[in-house]
Coordinates of C-alpha atoms in Angstrom, one line a residue:
M1 CA 73.6 20.9 99.7
M2 CA 74.1 18.1 97.2
K3 CA 72.1 18.8 93.9
R4 CA 71.3 16.0 91.5
K5 CA 67.9 16.8 90.1
E6 CA 68.1 18.6 86.8
F7 CA 64.7 19.9 86.2
M8 CA 64.9 23.1 84.2
L9 CA 61.6 24.9 85.3
G10 CA 62.5 28.4 86.2
A11 CA 65.9 28.4 84.5
V12 CA 64.7 30.6 81.7
A13 CA 63.2 33.0 84.1
G14 CA 66.6 33.1 86.0
L15 CA 68.4 34.0 82.9
F16 CA 65.9 36.6 82.1
F17 CA 66.3 38.4 85.5
A18 CA 70.1 38.1 85.1
A19 CA 69.9 39.7 81.7
A20 CA 67.5 42.4 83.0
A21 CA 69.9 43.3 85.8
T22 CA 72.6 44.1 83.3
A23 CA 70.7 45.5 80.4
G24 CA 68.4 48.0 82.0
G25 CA 70.6 50.3 84.0
V26 CA 74.0 51.6 84.7
I27 CA 76.4 49.3 86.4
D28 CA 79.0 50.7 88.7
W29 CA 81.8 48.2 88.3
P30 CA 84.3 48.4 91.3
T31 CA 87.3 49.1 89.1
A32 CA 85.6 50.9 86.2
E33 CA 87.2 54.3 87.3
A34 CA 90.2 53.3 89.2
G35 CA 92.5 56.1 90.1
P36 CA 96.2 56.5 89.3
V37 CA 98.6 54.1 91.1
A38 CA 101.4 55.8 93.1
G39 CA 104.5 56.0 91.0
V40 CA 102.9 54.9 87.7
S41 CA 101.4 56.9 85.0
G42 CA 100.1 56.4 81.5
R43 CA 99.2 53.0 79.9
V44 CA 100.4 49.9 81.6
N45 CA 101.6 47.3 79.1
A46 CA 101.5 43.6 80.0
S47 CA 104.6 41.7 79.2
A48 CA 104.4 39.0 76.5
G49 CA 104.6 35.5 77.6
A50 CA 107.3 32.9 76.7
N51 CA 108.2 32.5 73.2
G52 CA 106.4 35.8 72.3
F53 CA 102.9 34.4 72.8
A54 CA 100.7 36.9 74.7
F55 CA 98.6 34.1 76.3
A56 CA 101.4 31.6 76.8
P57 CA 100.7 29.6 80.1
P58 CA 103.2 28.7 82.8
Q59 CA 105.4 25.6 82.1
G60 CA 103.3 22.5 82.3
A61 CA 99.9 24.2 81.5
P62 CA 98.3 23.6 78.0
L63 CA 98.5 26.5 75.5
S64 CA 94.7 26.4 75.1
F65 CA 91.9 23.8 75.5
A66 CA 90.4 24.8 72.1
D67 CA 91.9 21.8 70.3
I68 CA 90.6 19.4 73.0
F69 CA 87.1 20.9 72.7
A70 CA 87.1 20.8 69.0
Q71 CA 88.1 17.1 69.2
V72 CA 85.5 15.9 71.6
S73 CA 82.6 18.2 71.6
P74 CA 80.8 16.6 68.6
A75 CA 80.3 13.4 70.8
V76 CA 78.6 15.4 73.6
V77 CA 74.8 15.8 73.4
Q78 CA 72.0 17.7 75.1
I79 CA 69.2 15.6 76.7
E80 CA 65.7 16.9 77.1
V81 CA 63.1 14.8 78.8
E82 CA 59.4 14.9 79.4
T83 CA 58.8 13.4 82.9
R84 CA 56.0 11.9 84.9
R85 CA 56.2 10.7 88.6
E86 CA 53.9 10.1 91.4
A87 CA 52.9 13.2 93.3
G88 CA 54.5 13.7 96.7
P89 CA 54.5 16.4 99.4
Q90 CA 57.5 18.0 97.9
D91 CA 55.5 19.0 94.8
S92 CA 53.3 21.6 96.4
L93 CA 55.5 23.0 99.2
I94 CA 59.3 23.4 99.7
Q95 CA 61.2 24.3 102.9
I96 CA 63.8 27.1 102.6
P97 CA 66.6 26.9 105.3
G98 CA 66.1 29.6 107.9
L99 CA 62.4 30.0 107.4
P100 CA 60.0 28.5 110.0
F101 CA 57.4 27.7 107.3
A102 CA 57.1 26.1 104.0
I103 CA 56.4 28.1 100.8
P104 CA 54.7 27.1 97.5
N105 CA 57.0 25.3 95.1
P106 CA 57.7 27.5 92.2
N107 CA 58.9 24.5 90.1
Q108 CA 55.9 22.4 90.7
G109 CA 55.1 20.4 87.6
Q110 CA 51.5 20.0 86.1
Q111 CA 49.4 17.3 87.9
D112 CA 47.5 15.0 85.7
E113 CA 44.2 13.3 86.1
D114 CA 45.8 10.2 87.6
G115 CA 47.6 12.1 90.3
G116 CA 51.0 12.1 88.7
V117 CA 53.2 15.2 88.2
R118 CA 54.4 15.9 84.8
G119 CA 57.4 18.2 84.1
R120 CA 60.4 18.8 81.9
G121 CA 64.0 18.1 82.6
A122 CA 67.4 18.5 80.9
G123 CA 70.9 17.1 81.2
S124 CA 73.9 16.1 79.2
G125 CA 75.4 12.9 77.8
F126 CA 77.9 11.6 75.3
F127 CA 78.1 9.0 72.6
I128 CA 80.2 6.0 73.6
S129 CA 79.9 4.0 70.4
A130 CA 79.3 4.8 66.7
D131 CA 75.9 3.0 66.7
G132 CA 74.0 5.5 68.9
F133 CA 74.7 4.3 72.5
I134 CA 74.8 7.3 74.9
V135 CA 76.0 7.4 78.5
T136 CA 74.2 9.8 80.9
N137 CA 73.1 9.9 84.6
N138 CA 70.3 7.8 85.9
H139 CA 68.6 10.8 87.5
V140 CA 68.4 12.6 84.2
V141 CA 66.2 10.0 82.6
E142 CA 64.7 7.9 85.4
D143 CA 61.2 9.4 85.3
A144 CA 61.3 10.1 81.5
T145 CA 58.3 9.4 79.3
E146 CA 60.0 10.9 76.2
I147 CA 63.6 11.6 75.5
T148 CA 65.0 14.0 72.9
V149 CA 68.7 14.2 72.1
K150 CA 70.2 17.3 70.5
L151 CA 73.4 16.7 68.7
A152 CA 76.2 19.2 68.3
D153 CA 75.4 19.6 64.5
G154 CA 71.9 20.8 65.5
R155 CA 69.8 17.5 64.8
E156 CA 67.3 16.3 67.3
I157 CA 66.6 12.5 67.6
K158 CA 64.3 10.7 69.9
A159 CA 66.0 8.2 72.3
T160 CA 65.0 5.2 74.4
V161 CA 66.4 3.9 77.6
V162 CA 68.5 0.8 77.3
G163 CA 69.3 0.4 80.9
R164 CA 69.7 2.3 84.3
D165 CA 71.7 1.6 87.5
E166 CA 70.4 3.7 90.4
E167 CA 73.1 2.9 92.8
T168 CA 75.8 4.2 90.5
D169 CA 73.6 6.9 89.0
L170 CA 74.4 5.7 85.5
A171 CA 72.2 5.1 82.5
V172 CA 72.6 4.2 78.9
I173 CA 70.2 5.5 76.2
K174 CA 70.2 4.8 72.4
V175 CA 69.2 6.7 69.2
D176 CA 68.8 5.1 65.8
G177 CA 71.5 5.5 63.2
S178 CA 75.2 4.9 62.8
D179 CA 78.5 6.7 62.3
Y180 CA 78.1 9.0 65.2
P181 CA 81.2 10.6 66.6
F182 CA 82.1 8.9 70.0
V183 CA 84.6 9.1 72.8
S184 CA 86.2 6.5 75.0
F185 CA 86.7 6.1 78.7
E186 CA 90.3 6.3 80.1
E187 CA 91.1 2.8 81.5
S188 CA 94.9 2.6 81.7
A189 CA 95.7 5.5 84.0
Q190 CA 94.0 7.2 87.0
P191 CA 93.7 11.0 87.3
R192 CA 95.8 12.6 90.0
V193 CA 94.9 15.5 92.1
G194 CA 96.1 18.6 90.3
D195 CA 95.6 17.2 86.7
W196 CA 93.8 19.3 84.2
V197 CA 90.3 18.5 83.3
V198 CA 87.7 19.8 80.7
A199 CA 83.9 19.4 81.3
V200 CA 81.6 19.8 78.4
G201 CA 77.7 19.9 78.7
N202 CA 74.4 21.6 78.8
P203 CA 74.2 23.9 81.8
F204 CA 71.0 25.7 82.2
G205 CA 70.1 24.7 78.6
L206 CA 73.2 26.4 77.2
G207 CA 74.5 23.4 75.1
G208 CA 78.0 23.1 73.9
T209 CA 79.5 24.7 77.0
A210 CA 83.2 23.9 78.1
T211 CA 84.7 24.6 81.3
A212 CA 88.2 23.8 82.6
G213 CA 89.8 23.2 85.9
I214 CA 91.8 20.6 87.8
V215 CA 91.0 17.4 89.8
S216 CA 90.6 18.7 93.3
A217 CA 90.3 15.5 95.2
L218 CA 89.8 11.8 94.8
G219 CA 88.0 9.1 96.7
R220 CA 84.9 11.1 97.7
G221 CA 83.0 8.0 98.6
S222 CA 80.7 9.2 101.4
L223 CA 78.9 12.0 99.5
D224 CA 75.6 10.3 98.9
S225 CA 74.1 7.1 100.6
R226 CA 72.2 6.6 97.3
T227 CA 75.3 5.7 95.4
P228 CA 77.4 3.6 97.8
Y229 CA 79.6 2.0 95.1
T230 CA 81.2 5.3 93.8
D231 CA 84.3 7.1 94.9
Y232 CA 83.6 10.4 93.2
I233 CA 86.3 12.6 91.6
Q234 CA 86.0 16.1 92.8
I235 CA 86.7 18.8 90.2
D236 CA 86.7 22.6 90.2
A237 CA 85.7 23.0 86.5
A238 CA 82.4 24.6 86.9
I239 CA 79.4 22.3 86.3
N240 CA 75.9 23.5 86.9
T241 CA 72.2 22.3 86.6
G242 CA 72.1 20.6 83.2
N243 CA 75.6 19.4 83.3
S244 CA 74.5 16.0 84.9
G245 CA 75.6 13.1 82.6
G246 CA 78.1 15.0 80.7
P247 CA 81.8 14.0 80.3
T248 CA 84.8 15.2 82.2
F249 CA 87.9 14.9 79.8
D250 CA 91.5 14.8 80.5
I251 CA 93.9 17.0 78.3
Y252 CA 94.1 14.1 75.8
G253 CA 90.4 13.9 75.2
R254 CA 89.7 10.8 77.2
V255 CA 86.7 10.5 79.5
I256 CA 87.8 10.2 83.0
G257 CA 84.4 10.8 84.7
V258 CA 80.7 11.3 84.3
N259 CA 79.5 14.5 85.9
S260 CA 76.9 13.8 88.5
A261 CA 76.5 16.3 91.4
I262 CA 77.6 19.6 92.8
I263 CA 77.7 21.3 96.1
S264 CA 75.1 24.1 95.9
P265 CA 74.6 26.0 99.2
G266 CA 72.1 28.3 97.6
M267 CA 69.9 25.4 96.5
N268 CA 69.7 27.0 93.1
G269 CA 71.9 24.6 91.1
G270 CA 74.6 27.1 90.7
S271 CA 78.3 26.2 90.9
V272 CA 80.6 27.1 93.7
G273 CA 83.6 25.3 92.2
I274 CA 82.9 21.9 93.9
G275 CA 81.6 19.3 91.5
F276 CA 81.8 15.5 91.4
A277 CA 82.1 13.0 88.6
I278 CA 81.6 9.3 88.6
P279 CA 85.1 7.9 87.8
A280 CA 85.7 5.9 84.6
S281 CA 86.7 2.9 86.6
V282 CA 83.1 2.6 87.8
A283 CA 81.3 4.1 84.8
K284 CA 82.8 1.9 82.1
P285 CA 82.1 -1.6 83.5
T286 CA 78.6 -0.5 84.5
T287 CA 77.7 1.0 81.2
D288 CA 79.2 -1.9 79.2
R289 CA 76.9 -4.2 81.1
L290 CA 74.0 -1.9 80.5
M291 CA 74.8 -1.7 76.7
R292 CA 74.6 -5.5 76.6
G293 CA 71.1 -5.5 78.1
E294 CA 72.2 -6.9 81.4
T295 CA 70.5 -6.1 84.7
I296 CA 72.9 -4.9 87.3
A297 CA 72.5 -7.5 90.2
R298 CA 74.5 -7.2 93.3
G299 CA 75.1 -9.4 96.4
Y300 CA 73.0 -8.8 99.5
L301 CA 73.2 -9.7 103.2
G302 CA 70.3 -7.9 104.7
A303 CA 72.4 -6.0 107.4
T304 CA 72.7 -2.3 108.1
L305 CA 76.4 -1.5 108.7
Q306 CA 77.9 1.6 110.1
T307 CA 81.4 3.1 110.1
L308 CA 82.4 4.2 113.7
G309 CA 85.0 6.8 114.4
R310 CA 87.9 6.7 116.8
A311 CA 85.7 8.1 119.7
E312 CA 83.1 5.4 119.1
W313 CA 85.6 2.5 119.0
R314 CA 87.3 4.0 122.1
A315 CA 84.0 4.1 123.9
L316 CA 83.6 0.4 123.2
G317 CA 87.0 -0.3 124.7
L318 CA 88.7 -1.0 121.4
P319 CA 91.9 0.6 119.9
D320 CA 91.4 3.9 118.0
D321 CA 92.7 2.4 114.8
F322 CA 90.4 -0.7 115.0
K323 CA 89.2 -1.6 111.5
G324 CA 85.8 -3.1 110.8
A325 CA 82.1 -2.3 110.2
Y326 CA 79.6 -2.2 113.1
V327 CA 76.5 -4.3 112.4
A328 CA 73.7 -1.9 113.5
E329 CA 70.7 -3.9 112.3
V330 CA 69.9 -7.3 110.8
T331 CA 66.8 -7.8 108.7
P332 CA 64.7 -10.7 109.9
G333 CA 64.7 -13.4 107.5
A334 CA 67.4 -12.0 105.2
P335 CA 70.6 -14.1 104.3
A336 CA 72.7 -12.6 107.1
A337 CA 70.1 -13.5 109.7
E338 CA 69.8 -17.0 108.4
A339 CA 73.6 -17.3 108.7
G340 CA 73.7 -16.2 112.3
L341 CA 74.9 -12.5 111.9
R342 CA 73.7 -10.4 115.0
Q343 CA 73.2 -6.8 115.8
G344 CA 76.3 -5.6 117.5
D345 CA 78.8 -7.8 115.8
Y346 CA 81.9 -6.3 114.4
M347 CA 82.5 -7.2 110.6
V348 CA 86.3 -7.2 110.0
S349 CA 86.6 -9.0 106.7
V350 CA 84.6 -10.0 103.7
N351 CA 85.8 -13.0 101.6
G352 CA 89.2 -12.6 103.2
K353 CA 89.6 -8.9 102.5
V354 CA 90.0 -6.6 105.6
V355 CA 87.3 -3.8 105.6
D356 CA 87.9 -0.4 107.1
G357 CA 84.2 0.4 107.5
S358 CA 80.7 0.0 106.1
T359 CA 81.3 1.4 102.6
E360 CA 84.1 -1.0 101.9
A361 CA 82.2 -3.9 103.5
T362 CA 79.1 -3.1 101.3
R363 CA 81.1 -2.9 98.1
E364 CA 82.7 -6.3 98.9
V365 CA 79.4 -7.9 99.4
A366 CA 78.1 -6.3 96.3
R367 CA 80.8 -7.9 94.2
A368 CA 79.2 -11.3 94.9
R369 CA 76.7 -12.6 92.6
P370 CA 73.3 -13.7 93.9
G371 CA 73.6 -17.2 95.2
D372 CA 77.3 -17.0 95.8
N373 CA 78.8 -17.8 99.2
I374 CA 80.1 -14.8 101.2
R375 CA 82.6 -15.5 103.9
L376 CA 82.4 -13.0 106.8
E377 CA 84.9 -12.7 109.6
I378 CA 83.3 -11.1 112.7
I379 CA 84.1 -10.3 116.3
R380 CA 81.5 -11.2 118.9
D381 CA 82.1 -11.0 122.5
G382 CA 85.8 -10.6 122.0
R383 CA 86.1 -13.8 119.9
R384 CA 86.6 -14.0 116.1
Q385 CA 84.2 -16.2 114.2
T386 CA 83.6 -17.0 110.5
L387 CA 80.1 -17.0 109.0
N388 CA 79.2 -18.3 105.6
V389 CA 76.3 -16.5 104.0
R390 CA 74.5 -17.5 100.8
S391 CA 74.1 -14.1 99.0
G392 CA 70.8 -12.8 98.1
T393 CA 69.9 -10.3 95.5
R394 CA 70.2 -6.6 96.6
P395 CA 66.9 -4.9 96.5
T396 CA 66.4 -1.6 94.7
P397 CA 66.9 1.6 96.6
A398 CA 63.2 2.1 96.9
E399 CA 62.8 -1.4 98.2
L400 CA 65.6 -0.8 100.7
A401 CA 64.1 2.4 101.8
A402 CA 60.8 0.6 102.6
L403 CA 62.6 -2.1 104.5
N404 CA 64.6 0.5 106.6
S405 CA 61.8 3.1 106.9
G406 CA 61.0 4.6 110.2
T407 CA 58.5 7.1 111.3
G408 CA 58.8 10.5 112.9
S409 CA 59.6 11.2 116.4
A410 CA 57.9 14.4 117.0
T411 CA 55.0 14.5 119.4
A412 CA 51.5 15.6 118.4
P413 CA 48.7 17.4 120.3
G414 CA 46.2 15.0 121.9
Q415 CA 48.6 12.0 122.1
P416 CA 48.8 10.0 125.3
P417 CA 51.1 11.7 127.9
A418 CA 54.7 10.5 128.5
A419 CA 55.1 7.9 131.2
A420 CA 57.3 8.7 134.3
G421 CA 60.7 7.4 133.8
Q422 CA 64.1 6.9 135.4
V423 CA 66.7 9.7 135.1
V424 CA 70.1 8.5 134.0
E425 CA 72.9 11.0 132.9
G426 CA 70.4 13.7 132.4
L427 CA 68.1 11.5 130.3
T428 CA 64.6 10.5 131.6
L429 CA 64.3 6.9 130.2
S430 CA 61.2 4.8 130.1
A431 CA 60.5 1.3 128.7
I432 CA 58.5 1.5 125.4
T433 CA 54.8 1.2 126.3
P434 CA 51.9 1.1 123.8
A435 CA 51.2 4.7 124.9
L436 CA 54.7 5.8 124.1
R437 CA 54.7 4.0 120.8
Q438 CA 51.6 6.0 119.9
R439 CA 52.9 9.3 121.2
Y440 CA 56.2 9.2 119.5
E441 CA 55.2 7.1 116.5
I442 CA 57.7 4.3 117.2
P443 CA 57.5 1.4 114.8
D444 CA 56.5 -1.9 116.2
T445 CA 59.8 -3.4 115.0
V446 CA 61.9 -1.0 117.2
S447 CA 62.8 -2.1 120.7
G448 CA 64.9 -0.3 123.5
V449 CA 64.2 2.5 125.9
V450 CA 62.6 5.8 124.9
I451 CA 63.9 9.2 126.0
T452 CA 61.0 11.1 127.4
E453 CA 62.9 14.1 128.7
V454 CA 66.4 15.7 128.5
A455 CA 67.7 17.9 131.3
R456 CA 68.6 21.3 130.2
G457 CA 72.4 21.9 130.3
S458 CA 73.3 18.3 130.6
A459 CA 75.8 16.5 128.4
A460 CA 72.9 14.7 126.8
A461 CA 71.4 18.0 125.8
G462 CA 74.9 19.0 124.4
E463 CA 74.7 15.9 122.1
R464 CA 71.3 17.1 120.9
L465 CA 69.4 14.1 122.2
Q466 CA 65.6 14.7 122.5
A467 CA 62.3 13.2 123.6
G468 CA 61.0 10.5 121.3
L469 CA 64.4 9.0 120.3
V470 CA 65.0 5.4 121.2
I471 CA 68.2 4.0 122.7
T472 CA 68.6 0.5 121.4
R473 CA 72.0 -0.4 122.8
V474 CA 74.3 0.9 125.4
D475 CA 78.0 -0.1 125.2
N476 CA 76.9 -2.6 122.5
K477 CA 74.5 -4.2 124.9
V478 CA 70.8 -4.5 124.0
V479 CA 68.6 -2.8 126.6
S480 CA 64.9 -2.8 127.0
T481 CA 64.4 -1.2 130.5
P482 CA 66.0 2.0 132.2
A483 CA 67.5 -0.3 134.8
E484 CA 69.5 -2.3 132.0
A485 CA 70.6 1.1 130.5
E486 CA 71.8 2.4 133.8
A487 CA 73.7 -0.7 134.7
A488 CA 75.4 -0.7 131.3
I489 CA 76.4 3.0 131.8
E490 CA 77.7 2.3 135.4
A491 CA 79.7 -0.6 134.1
V492 CA 81.5 1.7 131.6
R493 CA 82.0 4.3 134.3
A494 CA 83.6 1.6 136.6
S495 CA 86.0 0.6 133.7
G496 CA 87.4 4.2 133.7
R497 CA 86.2 5.1 130.1
P498 CA 85.1 8.8 129.9
G499 CA 82.2 8.2 127.6
V500 CA 79.6 5.6 126.8
L501 CA 78.5 4.8 123.2
L502 CA 74.7 4.8 122.8
F503 CA 73.0 3.5 119.7
I504 CA 70.0 5.9 118.9
R505 CA 67.2 5.0 116.6
T506 CA 66.1 8.1 114.7
P507 CA 63.6 8.4 111.8
Q508 CA 66.5 8.3 109.5
G509 CA 68.0 5.2 111.1
G510 CA 70.5 4.1 113.7
V511 CA 73.1 6.8 114.8
P512 CA 76.1 6.1 117.2
I513 CA 76.6 8.8 119.9
V514 CA 79.3 9.0 122.5
L515 CA 77.7 10.4 125.7
P516 CA 80.4 12.0 128.1
L517 CA 79.9 10.6 131.7
S518 CA 79.6 12.8 134.6
N519 CA 82.0 12.4 137.6
D520 CA 79.1 11.7 140.1

């Protein structure tokens, strides 16, 4: 599970129990009483390293990270925040994977008279200029009502937010004063997989903590749909809850990334050696603009794009290596709709640049300024076309979520019964009636055919299709009746293709699924 939230409630208790486990009893370490090794007796002496140094590293490794830490740590700060946000369902109950029921949330904040939830959070940051500008993560300070910065020399100073950018998860805050020690982003060279890195921050409230490791991977761009403009650097230097917003340094003390997220399967914010940092190539230009007081405005089409895999392109009768983004939805009245973009188009280039998929297309669109002309090359019905779109201003993530929101597909007791439908490839399909919209809570804006039953043991069941989901397109053709869906499936079967591409509307959005076809 990706962990970004840095609330520290319960952290002290966790450390207390960890201490109790080691301080109150006898620990039987696995190797505490190791027996003799065959053929060896007496004390085993380790051989000294090269040049007589007992801790000399292999060739190419630094002798120590101590000089790097001493150089850069004065610029790294702890950030503590008082937070307030609107109460939501997650504040009273949480769902633990594997349990069939929710349990009370132990980290629930205090609810105030206005229905808001107050709490405390903590993270990290670093000075980027001598006059008090500090870089951190947006998610560390986004709900903050009060921010306190703790410096390496022990001083505590109140800070204010200068600017935030949700879609890169970056923020700049500022403290009064001058002559602060600061660090710089690395701009001239890109880190390589295998390069040494040092992370400094405030894990679990333990400020001034350094960890070291290597760059594990580059270009992790599909980790989080909330940050579509970031190809994360993956590092194995341990970062934990509280490290968010802190710097990752190279061995020259230059900032190559801003620590932002970890993989934490246990949902406890603990490190398993897989952490992610926002690269300097993204962080520097964004924070520079925030420091100048600019609002980060990006271009906007008003279309939901998807990246299809080889199987999906093949199911549409296209080459496995086809490059492009599939237009899954077009927002009515948005710039793309006004320019004539349609659901089912294949977007192959943006402003002359070929795009591999939705991420690259979205980033190319975002580079435009609101009001600019965006030239799209698309394929529709096998023909290439060019559309000119006057860019809008990309809404905030919250506004986008509201535009794209769907409702659940689960049935509820007392709802109207499902209508009898037509069985196609193990799916019982029906046109969407008012009763079915009510039963499955299908938004009025969604059209297609609804699945009312899935045959046990069918290929459809194997693809985890279920009652309440809506099929909006079959083989990239809009369908509104079971007969249209069946005709499209039969056309694919007649073409000799082994599977048909279905576009399924789920509560989380559109999903492409290749349904294997039977030989009947």
